[in-house]
Each structure stands twice: as structure tokens, then as C-alpha cells.
């Protein structure tokens, strides 16, 4: 393995460090990872919800809110001041069997339950087909359902949607999978991939539902679909003013009216004033700057302006913010340091959004939703970049502080609240339990565990999840062993580009797990099919980072009953009679793959790029603080890798059931560090106590009884003499 790092411009590092007030080591790491533009840095350093994208930028979000509120109907205040629906419509929520689908279903279901509405919850049981199917729509019709809400599915459910239309059942879709070419005839279709207006197309379904919870809570504030106006006046000279008027609906600027007013009286001046007066007529008006702004607006417009002063209202919430004028804020506040050239409109909109979203109680479902949205994002391997980082950070905070009581109680039953939860803890200890429920054909157990308000029932369900995960682990191991020879033969047959597995008795819930493991082990496209009956089969696809499954779906779409997916994962249902043709198509498909691309990739795998080379005096609290500052870590934002030269080896032992791992003790400066090198027993013979080693490592906080830090080794070599 060749150790490499990216060359960087020291002046650029200095600039980043000064502009964003960050450690030079952090600036170095971000520059090397290509995450050094202001927007990237915002999402890496900030965790405030106000920096999240506006949910109403998602197409049809307002339509979804209107239809859901109509389905809930009129409400009355019940005991304890809670609002309860009087006569709601019959609603069915259709989810998926994986962790993202289960958490999404729980999030939207909890919203309805809070208002006394009990929706029918429909997850695929056993080997049932995924998503909204004609059979599910028929069930909905038979039970009197008038609204179906799909979460984590529905983007390609053309046949089922057409049947729902025939039955006069409205359909709302909250999804994140790739979408088809033809539009869906539904009430609302919320998917970040529908257009480029919403800048983050890498949301999980749970994160899409989180956005919906914000929109639904916002609809109860009185500001939903309300046309407000933000005004700001500045004096350019004697009797010379500039007025900016922003029309805002659902936290989005719909139109801008910038007008310059010069002189005390003229036809033109009166005309310009009239434009603004008509623009604001009948609207709620918001200003920032109190009496001074009110006076300037009065002088500029020739009439008194009655407005909400955002500065006064934000004073108690953000005292450090509200002490400055708008111009001073743009210059001094960190809120605006992430834009190259912040405009007055940016500042006004941000302050307006801060004001309208400051009441946590009114947005309670939204804030409770961060816990499960985080679990869904991590489970679906969504990139831990952009706004996903803020959602995950806030979700971890919520999980550790117990914002969502039901989820916290479930974690407690599973003994996962003994230490602060991290993405690593969730990925290894909690998410597999939720996934196991679906993989074993019983996703309702995990769903009930997340929704149950009964402590005893929830504890029993938690134990069922543990048992199911044990069964899943054993079953997966058995199938993995039994498929070994077939996988190797298939890998060779498809020129090391793909592995094709097709088995009659393979449980449908294990196809994704096995496909994912094949893709990792063989570093290729994996297609795993479970034959459900004499007529149909279900498949899961997984691929490495440089391979998108969408082209393969397109290549074979005429064979599929239904299909869907996103970048590195997908699935489909196919008639058994078309399986031989599918294998032919796979062969022609892999033959079209660019061989050079794969060769280059294999060459690159001999290199490992590290984030920074650290001398011993830096490998202390400073390095640890940098690791913690840049958390959370996950897909496409992996843990930091450091190159540490000339560490002294003090101990080396083999650990694990088969002694497959290495545990080392090393001295770095005057500090002793424990190191784990997974699956590296073959390198034990290279070690000799007392020698100096160069190491590539990650710093990881230990869980369980010991709360210190240890190193995960990636590679080691005998120390170079010139270090």
C-alpha cells in the first residue's frame, strides 16, 4: 500500500483558518478533502436547524400539507390541552421493511397518533412485494381508506397509483428513490430528485418525512401559505432613499421589489411609492431595526408603516444577534460569514426564518423527528455531507437528551443509553436490530417498538428484536457459506465485474444484506435474487462507489414488473420466465463497462490517502478535539486518517475468536496508545517489540466501560530513517 496525501496551498490554509476562525489542522483536512468552499464549511461547522434547506422548496410540499390537514379535519381541545381530531378520514400509511422505511413510517404515524388519528400501517410482511402495489390499493379500498401515504416507496408505482385513482383514493408520496420519466397522477409527490430546486438530492426517506413534519407543524402557526412582506429602508442622501420589499410565502422569497426614491414630491416619486404601498397592502409586514427603520420607511414612503420589529422579538432568543443593526450583522455575525457576498435579502430572510421557527413547542413533531430521521439517514448510507450532517448532529443530540421519549425508552431497554451515542454506536448496535425485523419478514415488530407507549410491551418488543437479529445473523452466515462456490464461479463468469446469485429458498429479507456483502468483498456489482413462487422473483442490487445501478435498471426495464433504487442500491421484481434473459442482459451489460475505468480503480486501491501527517507533539488533545469537532462521520465523510511517524512498539498480541485481529500498544511521544488492526493476523510476524513503526490510523472513542480513546490501524510499516 502506498501512503499519499494531497498537496495544499499554505496561504489558502491560512485564509480558511482566519476567515472561519478554525484550527489550521481543520483547515488543512477540509482543503485536502475538497470541502473548502463556504457552503461545505457551513455544514461541517454548524449544527443549527436554521441552516437546513427550506422544506417548502420540495415540490408539492404545500399540497401534501393541505391534503393531510384536510384528512385530519376539524379538531377540538381535549384533556391536557391536546388537540384531537373529531372525525378524521381513514388513512393508510404504506412503508418499507428496511430501517429507513420503518423509521419513516413511525415518524408520520406518530404525527397522526398525536392528534388521535389511528392510521392503518402497512409494511411488507414475509416475502411480500415492496411498496405500493395493486394488492395494497385493493386492501385500502376494501377498508374504506380515502388517503394513502407512501413513505420510502411509490416513485415508480404507476399501476397501483392508477388503480387508486380509479377507486377515488388520494395518494401522497414521500420518497427519495430514483423517479421514472412519466409523471405520477397523485395528490402530492415529494421527492428531492424531482428537480434541482431542492439542492440536496441525497436525503433518505426519513429525512424527507422530517421535512414534511416541519411543514405540517408550520401549517399550525398561522404563517402557512400567508403572504408576508419584509421591508428595509436605507438613506442614500437628503430626501434620497432605497427601499427593498420582499414578498415571502412559506419562508421562501417569491418576489423582490427594490425601489429608489429621490426627492420630496413628483409624479414619478408618487408612482414609485404607490408601487410599494400596493405591494404591502393587506400583508403582515416585518422590519428589522425598530424605531429607526420605521422612521426611515415613513420618510421614504410618505406614510406611517405598522410592522413587526424582528429585532425586538429576537432580543430574548438571540441577545448577541439582536444588538446589531442589519448592516452590522452582515459584517460581524458568523451567520453570514458563509456567503461570499451576503445581501440584505439574505439577512432579512434568515432573521424572519429565525423568528417564525423559534417556538419549539409549535414545532414539536419536527424536533422529535430528528431522532428517527438520523437513524434512517445512517441506515440508508446517505452521505454525511451537506444538510444531512446537521440533521444527524441534531438527531444525535436529541437521542442523547431524550427528546423523543418512545425512542429513548427503546434505547434504554436495549442498554444503549449508558454512554453518549455516536454514529458508530447506532450503525453497529441499533440499526441492525431495526433492519433485522424487516429482513426476517416481521417489520411490524420494529415499528411497534418505536411507537409503543406501553413500557412493558416495548421491553418485550425490544427483546424480540434482539432475538430476531440473532436469527438473522445465523441465517445470513449459513447462506453466505452455502453460496461461496456459486459466487466465485459467477464472479469469474462475469469477468470480475459482477456476481449473480439466484436461489429458490433464499429469504427475501436477506437479499440486500448478501448483495451488500458481495459488493464489498468482491468490489463489484452484486445482484441477488430470491425466487418467491413459480411466477415471480425479487432481487436486490448493490454496487461499489463508482457504479450506479440506474443504467442497469434502464438496460433491463422491459423485463421487470417493477424496479427502483438510488446510486448504489436498488431492487426489482421479475417474472421467473425472464431470468435466463436477465443473465444474458447482465453479460452484455458488463461487457460494455469501460475496462480502463476498472483498471484505474484497482491501481488506485494500492494507494491510501491520509488527511494529515502529525508529529508526536500534535498527537494529543488537539488531535482529539479536531476529530470531535468534525464529527459526525459516515458515508462519504469517513473518519479522519492520520499518518504518525516513528512510534515505538511496546506490545503485540493476537485477539478474537480465531485470533484474527492484532492488538498493539505503542508510545507516541510520552503517551501510551492501544491500537486495533482488524483482520491483520497475517502481519503479526512483521512485528518485534521495541521497533519504530510509521502508522496510518484513526482515533476512536471507546464505548462501554472504558471511555478513553484508542487507535484503529489501517496500515503500518517499519519507520523510515529520515522521519
Short mmCIF file of C-alpha atoms in Angstrom, two decimals, residues 9-397:
data_model
loop_
_atom_site.label_atom_id
_atom_site.label_comp_id
_atom_site.label_asym_id
_atom_site.label_seq_id
_atom_site.Cartn_x
_atom_site.Cartn_y
_atom_site.Cartn_z
CA UNK A 9 -1.52 25.76 -0.63
CA UNK A 10 -0.34 27.05 2.77
CA UNK A 11 -1.68 30.55 2.04
CA UNK A 12 -5.10 29.05 1.34
CA UNK A 13 -4.98 27.20 4.66
CA UNK A 14 -4.11 30.44 6.44
CA UNK A 15 -7.01 32.20 4.71
CA UNK A 16 -9.51 29.47 5.68
CA UNK A 17 -8.28 29.44 9.26
CA UNK A 18 -8.64 33.20 9.65
CA UNK A 19 -11.93 33.67 7.78
CA UNK A 20 -13.79 30.88 9.53
CA UNK A 21 -11.88 31.03 12.85
CA UNK A 22 -10.86 27.38 12.71
CA UNK A 23 -7.75 25.42 13.71
CA UNK A 24 -5.18 25.21 10.91
CA UNK A 25 -5.34 21.41 11.18
CA UNK A 26 -9.09 21.52 10.46
CA UNK A 27 -8.48 23.89 7.55
CA UNK A 28 -5.82 21.51 6.20
CA UNK A 29 -8.13 18.49 6.41
CA UNK A 30 -11.03 20.27 4.72
CA UNK A 31 -8.80 21.54 1.91
CA UNK A 32 -7.39 18.06 1.30
CA UNK A 33 -10.89 16.61 1.16
CA UNK A 34 -12.01 19.28 -1.30
CA UNK A 35 -14.54 20.66 1.19
CA UNK A 36 -13.22 24.19 1.40
CA UNK A 37 -15.91 26.34 -0.19
CA UNK A 38 -18.09 28.39 2.20
CA UNK A 39 -21.20 26.20 1.81
CA UNK A 40 -19.26 23.00 2.57
CA UNK A 41 -17.68 24.62 5.61
CA UNK A 42 -21.07 25.84 6.85
CA UNK A 43 -22.42 22.30 7.02
CA UNK A 44 -19.21 20.99 8.56
CA UNK A 45 -19.07 23.57 11.35
CA UNK A 46 -22.70 24.46 12.07
CA UNK A 47 -25.46 22.37 13.61
CA UNK A 48 -28.32 24.87 13.87
CA UNK A 49 -31.61 23.95 12.21
CA UNK A 50 -31.93 27.39 10.64
CA UNK A 51 -29.22 26.40 8.15
CA UNK A 52 -31.29 23.48 6.85
CA UNK A 53 -32.92 23.90 3.46
CA UNK A 54 -36.49 25.15 3.41
CA UNK A 55 -38.84 22.10 3.21
CA UNK A 56 -41.24 24.08 1.02
CA UNK A 57 -38.62 24.05 -1.74
CA UNK A 58 -39.54 20.39 -2.21
CA UNK A 59 -42.15 20.13 -4.99
CA UNK A 60 -45.75 19.61 -3.80
CA UNK A 61 -44.94 20.02 -0.09
CA UNK A 62 -47.68 22.62 0.33
CA UNK A 63 -50.16 20.33 -1.45
CA UNK A 64 -49.24 17.43 0.85
CA UNK A 65 -49.77 19.60 3.92
CA UNK A 66 -53.16 20.82 2.72
CA UNK A 67 -54.37 17.26 1.97
CA UNK A 68 -53.12 15.82 5.26
CA UNK A 69 -54.69 18.61 7.30
CA UNK A 70 -57.92 18.09 5.39
CA UNK A 71 -57.80 14.37 6.23
CA UNK A 72 -57.32 15.12 9.92
CA UNK A 73 -60.21 17.56 9.73
CA UNK A 74 -61.64 19.67 12.48
CA UNK A 75 -60.02 19.33 15.90
CA UNK A 76 -61.05 20.13 19.45
CA UNK A 77 -59.08 20.71 22.61
CA UNK A 78 -59.08 17.60 24.78
CA UNK A 79 -57.85 16.93 28.32
CA UNK A 80 -54.44 18.43 28.97
CA UNK A 81 -54.87 20.98 26.20
CA UNK A 82 -54.08 18.48 23.43
CA UNK A 83 -55.79 18.87 20.08
CA UNK A 84 -57.71 15.81 18.93
CA UNK A 85 -59.37 15.11 15.59
CA UNK A 86 -63.16 14.93 15.73
CA UNK A 87 -63.95 12.90 12.61
CA UNK A 88 -60.83 12.16 10.54
CA UNK A 89 -60.71 10.32 7.24
CA UNK A 90 -59.47 6.76 7.07
CA UNK A 91 -55.76 6.87 6.25
CA UNK A 92 -53.31 4.12 5.26
CA UNK A 93 -49.55 4.58 5.54
CA UNK A 94 -47.54 2.28 3.25
CA UNK A 95 -43.89 1.89 4.28
CA UNK A 96 -40.94 -0.36 3.57
CA UNK A 97 -39.31 -3.19 5.51
CA UNK A 98 -35.83 -1.66 5.95
CA UNK A 99 -34.71 0.70 8.73
CA UNK A 100 -35.28 3.82 6.62
CA UNK A 101 -38.78 2.67 5.69
CA UNK A 102 -39.65 1.61 9.24
CA UNK A 103 -38.43 4.85 10.83
CA UNK A 104 -40.21 6.92 8.16
CA UNK A 105 -43.45 5.08 8.84
CA UNK A 106 -43.07 5.56 12.58
CA UNK A 107 -42.42 9.29 12.18
CA UNK A 108 -45.52 10.07 10.12
CA UNK A 109 -47.66 7.61 12.11
CA UNK A 110 -46.65 9.28 15.38
CA UNK A 111 -47.79 12.62 13.97
CA UNK A 112 -51.29 11.29 13.30
CA UNK A 113 -51.48 9.41 16.61
CA UNK A 114 -50.69 12.61 18.48
CA UNK A 115 -53.92 14.09 17.10
CA UNK A 116 -55.96 10.99 17.91
CA UNK A 117 -55.92 9.66 14.34
CA UNK A 118 -55.12 5.95 14.04
CA UNK A 119 -53.93 5.20 10.51
CA UNK A 120 -53.65 1.71 9.06
CA UNK A 121 -49.93 0.90 8.97
CA UNK A 122 -48.95 -1.31 6.04
CA UNK A 123 -45.43 -2.75 5.79
CA UNK A 124 -44.48 -5.70 3.52
CA UNK A 125 -44.67 -8.86 5.61
CA UNK A 126 -42.69 -12.03 4.91
CA UNK A 127 -41.79 -12.16 1.23
CA UNK A 128 -44.44 -9.69 0.12
CA UNK A 129 -43.58 -7.31 -2.70
CA UNK A 130 -42.10 -3.94 -1.88
CA UNK A 131 -44.06 -0.70 -1.87
CA UNK A 132 -47.45 0.38 -3.13
CA UNK A 133 -48.89 -2.50 -5.16
CA UNK A 134 -52.34 -3.04 -6.67
CA UNK A 135 -53.00 -5.59 -3.90
CA UNK A 136 -52.33 -2.96 -1.22
CA UNK A 137 -54.58 -0.44 -3.01
CA UNK A 138 -57.35 -3.06 -3.17
CA UNK A 139 -56.97 -3.60 0.59
CA UNK A 140 -57.23 0.14 1.14
CA UNK A 141 -60.40 0.35 -0.94
CA UNK A 142 -61.96 -2.63 0.87
CA UNK A 143 -61.39 -0.95 4.25
CA UNK A 144 -62.74 2.46 3.26
CA UNK A 145 -59.42 4.30 3.02
CA UNK A 146 -59.60 7.70 1.30
CA UNK A 147 -55.94 8.71 1.61
CA UNK A 148 -52.82 6.57 1.11
CA UNK A 149 -49.47 7.99 2.22
CA UNK A 150 -46.40 6.20 0.84
CA UNK A 151 -43.08 6.58 2.65
CA UNK A 152 -39.81 5.23 1.21
CA UNK A 153 -41.66 3.91 -1.83
CA UNK A 154 -44.09 4.92 -4.54
CA UNK A 155 -41.84 6.73 -7.02
CA UNK A 156 -42.40 4.05 -9.66
CA UNK A 157 -45.80 2.68 -8.58
CA UNK A 158 -47.63 3.58 -11.80
CA UNK A 159 -50.04 0.63 -11.86
CA UNK A 160 -51.02 0.96 -8.20
CA UNK A 161 -51.46 4.73 -8.49
CA UNK A 162 -53.75 4.26 -11.49
CA UNK A 163 -55.88 1.81 -9.51
CA UNK A 164 -56.07 4.23 -6.57
CA UNK A 165 -57.27 6.92 -8.98
CA UNK A 166 -59.98 4.56 -10.23
CA UNK A 167 -61.10 3.98 -6.62
CA UNK A 168 -61.02 7.76 -5.87
CA UNK A 169 -58.29 7.25 -3.26
CA UNK A 170 -55.86 10.15 -2.97
CA UNK A 171 -52.15 9.27 -2.83
CA UNK A 172 -49.30 11.26 -1.28
CA UNK A 173 -45.75 10.01 -1.81
CA UNK A 174 -42.76 10.83 0.41
CA UNK A 175 -39.80 9.11 -1.23
CA UNK A 176 -36.16 9.52 -2.25
CA UNK A 177 -35.63 6.78 -4.85
CA UNK A 178 -34.91 7.44 -8.50
CA UNK A 179 -38.01 8.50 -10.39
CA UNK A 180 -39.43 7.42 -13.73
CA UNK A 181 -39.73 9.51 -16.87
CA UNK A 182 -43.53 9.81 -16.75
CA UNK A 183 -45.34 11.90 -14.11
CA UNK A 184 -47.35 10.18 -11.40
CA UNK A 185 -51.02 11.15 -11.18
CA UNK A 186 -51.09 11.70 -7.41
CA UNK A 187 -52.20 14.41 -5.00
CA UNK A 188 -48.62 15.20 -3.99
CA UNK A 189 -45.27 13.65 -4.90
CA UNK A 190 -42.47 14.79 -2.61
CA UNK A 191 -39.07 13.56 -3.75
CA UNK A 192 -35.85 15.64 -3.76
CA UNK A 193 -34.89 14.06 -7.09
CA UNK A 194 -37.86 15.62 -8.89
CA UNK A 195 -35.93 18.76 -9.82
CA UNK A 196 -32.87 20.82 -8.98
CA UNK A 197 -34.75 23.42 -6.98
CA UNK A 198 -34.11 21.47 -3.81
CA UNK A 199 -30.33 21.37 -3.63
CA UNK A 200 -29.89 18.17 -1.63
CA UNK A 201 -30.90 15.11 -3.63
CA UNK A 202 -29.27 12.74 -1.12
CA UNK A 203 -31.99 12.71 1.55
CA UNK A 204 -33.22 9.43 2.98
CA UNK A 205 -36.96 8.81 3.17
CA UNK A 206 -36.84 9.52 6.89
CA UNK A 207 -35.25 12.91 6.18
CA UNK A 208 -37.97 13.67 3.60
CA UNK A 209 -40.58 12.86 6.25
CA UNK A 210 -38.71 15.11 8.70
CA UNK A 211 -39.13 17.92 6.17
CA UNK A 212 -42.84 17.08 6.00
CA UNK A 213 -43.14 17.22 9.79
CA UNK A 214 -41.70 20.73 9.74
CA UNK A 215 -44.18 21.77 7.05
CA UNK A 216 -47.09 20.20 8.93
CA UNK A 217 -46.13 21.88 12.21
CA UNK A 218 -45.54 25.16 10.38
CA UNK A 219 -49.07 24.95 8.98
CA UNK A 220 -50.36 25.29 12.56
CA UNK A 221 -48.51 28.56 13.22
CA UNK A 222 -50.76 30.79 11.13
CA UNK A 223 -47.95 31.63 8.70
CA UNK A 224 -48.61 28.74 6.29
CA UNK A 225 -49.46 29.98 2.79
CA UNK A 226 -49.52 33.53 4.17
CA UNK A 227 -48.03 36.28 2.04
CA UNK A 228 -45.74 38.37 4.25
CA UNK A 229 -43.57 41.33 3.31
CA UNK A 230 -40.09 42.10 4.64
CA UNK A 231 -39.12 45.77 4.34
CA UNK A 232 -35.82 47.56 4.69
CA UNK A 233 -35.06 51.22 4.01
CA UNK A 234 -31.69 52.93 3.75
CA UNK A 235 -30.89 56.63 3.37
CA UNK A 236 -28.69 57.40 0.36
CA UNK A 237 -28.68 61.19 0.83
CA UNK A 238 -31.02 64.07 1.58
CA UNK A 239 -34.53 63.00 0.53
CA UNK A 240 -32.92 60.07 -1.24
CA UNK A 241 -33.87 56.54 -0.09
CA UNK A 242 -33.70 52.97 -1.22
CA UNK A 243 -36.41 50.54 -0.14
CA UNK A 244 -36.23 46.78 -0.55
CA UNK A 245 -39.51 44.87 -0.30
CA UNK A 246 -39.52 41.06 -0.23
CA UNK A 247 -42.69 39.03 -0.67
CA UNK A 248 -42.31 35.81 1.33
CA UNK A 249 -44.54 32.72 1.33
CA UNK A 250 -43.73 29.64 3.42
CA UNK A 251 -40.23 31.01 4.21
CA UNK A 252 -39.43 31.45 0.50
CA UNK A 253 -38.90 34.74 -1.32
CA UNK A 254 -41.45 34.84 -4.13
CA UNK A 255 -40.78 38.34 -5.46
CA UNK A 256 -38.47 41.29 -4.84
CA UNK A 257 -39.24 44.97 -5.29
CA UNK A 258 -36.16 47.21 -4.96
CA UNK A 259 -37.04 50.89 -5.45
CA UNK A 260 -35.00 54.08 -5.20
CA UNK A 261 -36.96 57.15 -4.06
CA UNK A 262 -35.41 60.56 -4.77
CA UNK A 263 -36.93 63.96 -3.91
CA UNK A 264 -39.78 65.16 -1.75
CA UNK A 265 -42.57 65.26 -4.35
CA UNK A 266 -43.03 64.38 -8.01
CA UNK A 267 -45.28 62.26 -10.19
CA UNK A 268 -42.54 59.67 -10.59
CA UNK A 269 -41.88 59.59 -6.84
CA UNK A 270 -45.56 59.20 -6.09
CA UNK A 271 -45.76 56.38 -8.64
CA UNK A 272 -42.82 54.56 -7.07
CA UNK A 273 -44.28 54.98 -3.60
CA UNK A 274 -47.60 53.66 -4.83
CA UNK A 275 -45.90 50.52 -6.15
CA UNK A 276 -44.57 49.67 -2.71
CA UNK A 277 -47.80 50.59 -0.93
CA UNK A 278 -49.74 48.27 -3.25
CA UNK A 279 -47.06 45.58 -2.78
CA UNK A 280 -47.52 45.57 1.02
CA UNK A 281 -51.25 46.24 1.18
CA UNK A 282 -53.10 43.68 3.27
CA UNK A 283 -49.90 41.84 4.21
CA UNK A 284 -48.14 41.22 7.51
CA UNK A 285 -45.06 43.48 7.43
CA UNK A 286 -41.75 42.65 9.13
CA UNK A 287 -38.84 45.03 9.62
CA UNK A 288 -35.52 44.87 11.45
CA UNK A 289 -34.29 47.99 13.21
CA UNK A 290 -37.15 49.26 15.38
CA UNK A 291 -37.97 52.95 15.52
CA UNK A 292 -35.09 53.91 13.23
CA UNK A 293 -36.36 51.68 10.42
CA UNK A 294 -39.96 52.75 10.98
CA UNK A 295 -38.89 56.40 10.70
CA UNK A 296 -36.87 55.83 7.51
CA UNK A 297 -39.74 53.92 5.90
CA UNK A 298 -42.17 56.68 6.86
CA UNK A 299 -39.91 59.33 5.30
CA UNK A 300 -39.32 57.24 2.19
CA UNK A 301 -42.94 56.24 1.60
CA UNK A 302 -44.69 59.30 2.94
CA UNK A 303 -46.94 57.18 5.17
CA UNK A 304 -46.57 55.54 8.56
CA UNK A 305 -45.69 51.84 8.43
CA UNK A 306 -47.06 49.49 11.07
CA UNK A 307 -44.84 46.41 11.22
CA UNK A 308 -43.50 43.61 13.40
CA UNK A 309 -39.99 44.51 14.58
CA UNK A 310 -37.91 41.34 14.28
CA UNK A 311 -35.02 42.88 16.21
CA UNK A 312 -37.17 43.43 19.28
CA UNK A 313 -38.75 39.98 19.10
CA UNK A 314 -35.40 38.22 18.62
CA UNK A 315 -33.77 40.08 21.51
CA UNK A 316 -34.61 37.44 24.12
CA UNK A 317 -33.89 34.50 21.82
CA UNK A 318 -30.59 35.71 20.36
CA UNK A 319 -29.30 38.59 22.52
CA UNK A 320 -25.91 38.51 20.82
CA UNK A 321 -27.57 38.82 17.44
CA UNK A 322 -30.17 41.47 18.11
CA UNK A 323 -27.77 44.10 19.46
CA UNK A 324 -26.54 44.95 15.95
CA UNK A 325 -28.08 46.79 13.04
CA UNK A 326 -28.77 44.79 9.90
CA UNK A 327 -25.64 46.11 8.16
CA UNK A 328 -23.51 45.36 11.24
CA UNK A 329 -24.95 41.85 11.40
CA UNK A 330 -23.93 41.11 7.84
CA UNK A 331 -20.40 42.26 8.60
CA UNK A 332 -19.94 40.72 12.06
CA UNK A 333 -22.22 37.72 12.57
CA UNK A 334 -21.00 34.23 11.78
CA UNK A 335 -24.46 33.57 10.34
CA UNK A 336 -23.42 35.48 7.24
CA UNK A 337 -19.74 34.55 7.00
CA UNK A 338 -20.53 31.52 4.83
CA UNK A 339 -21.67 33.60 1.85
CA UNK A 340 -19.13 35.25 -0.40
CA UNK A 341 -21.27 38.36 -0.83
CA UNK A 342 -24.22 38.30 1.61
CA UNK A 343 -27.10 40.51 0.53
CA UNK A 344 -29.66 42.41 2.58
CA UNK A 345 -32.31 40.00 1.35
CA UNK A 346 -30.31 37.03 2.72
CA UNK A 347 -30.10 38.68 6.13
CA UNK A 348 -33.78 39.65 6.24
CA UNK A 349 -34.92 36.16 5.22
CA UNK A 350 -32.67 34.43 7.76
CA UNK A 351 -33.90 36.68 10.60
CA UNK A 352 -37.50 36.15 9.52
CA UNK A 353 -36.96 32.39 9.49
CA UNK A 354 -35.32 32.51 12.93
CA UNK A 355 -38.34 34.37 14.25
CA UNK A 356 -41.03 32.15 12.74
CA UNK A 357 -39.34 28.90 13.77
CA UNK A 358 -38.31 29.91 17.29
CA UNK A 359 -41.29 28.35 19.09
CA UNK A 360 -40.10 24.80 19.79
CA UNK A 361 -43.46 23.72 21.20
CA UNK A 362 -45.26 24.64 17.98
CA UNK A 363 -42.72 22.59 16.03
CA UNK A 364 -42.66 19.66 18.48
CA UNK A 365 -43.25 16.88 15.94
CA UNK A 366 -40.42 18.27 13.83
CA UNK A 367 -37.95 18.35 16.71
CA UNK A 368 -39.00 14.90 17.91
CA UNK A 369 -38.47 13.63 14.37
CA UNK A 370 -34.72 14.29 14.27
CA UNK A 371 -34.01 11.10 16.27
CA UNK A 372 -35.57 8.72 13.75
CA UNK A 373 -34.53 10.80 10.73
CA UNK A 374 -30.92 10.30 11.82
CA UNK A 375 -31.36 6.55 12.13
CA UNK A 376 -32.90 6.38 8.66
CA UNK A 377 -30.15 8.50 7.10
CA UNK A 378 -27.40 6.35 8.58
CA UNK A 379 -29.17 3.07 7.81
CA UNK A 380 -29.63 4.03 4.16
CA UNK A 381 -25.96 5.09 3.86
CA UNK A 382 -26.92 8.63 2.87
CA UNK A 383 -23.85 10.89 2.51
CA UNK A 384 -22.88 12.55 5.78
CA UNK A 385 -22.42 15.80 3.89
CA UNK A 386 -24.40 18.97 3.34
CA UNK A 387 -27.57 19.40 5.36
CA UNK A 388 -27.57 15.67 6.20
CA UNK A 389 -24.77 16.48 8.66
CA UNK A 390 -26.92 18.95 10.57
CA UNK A 391 -29.85 16.52 10.67
CA UNK A 392 -27.58 13.78 12.04
CA UNK A 393 -25.92 16.10 14.56
CA UNK A 394 -29.27 17.35 15.85
CA UNK A 395 -30.56 13.79 15.84
CA UNK A 396 -27.66 12.57 17.97
CA UNK A 397 -28.28 15.46 20.38
#
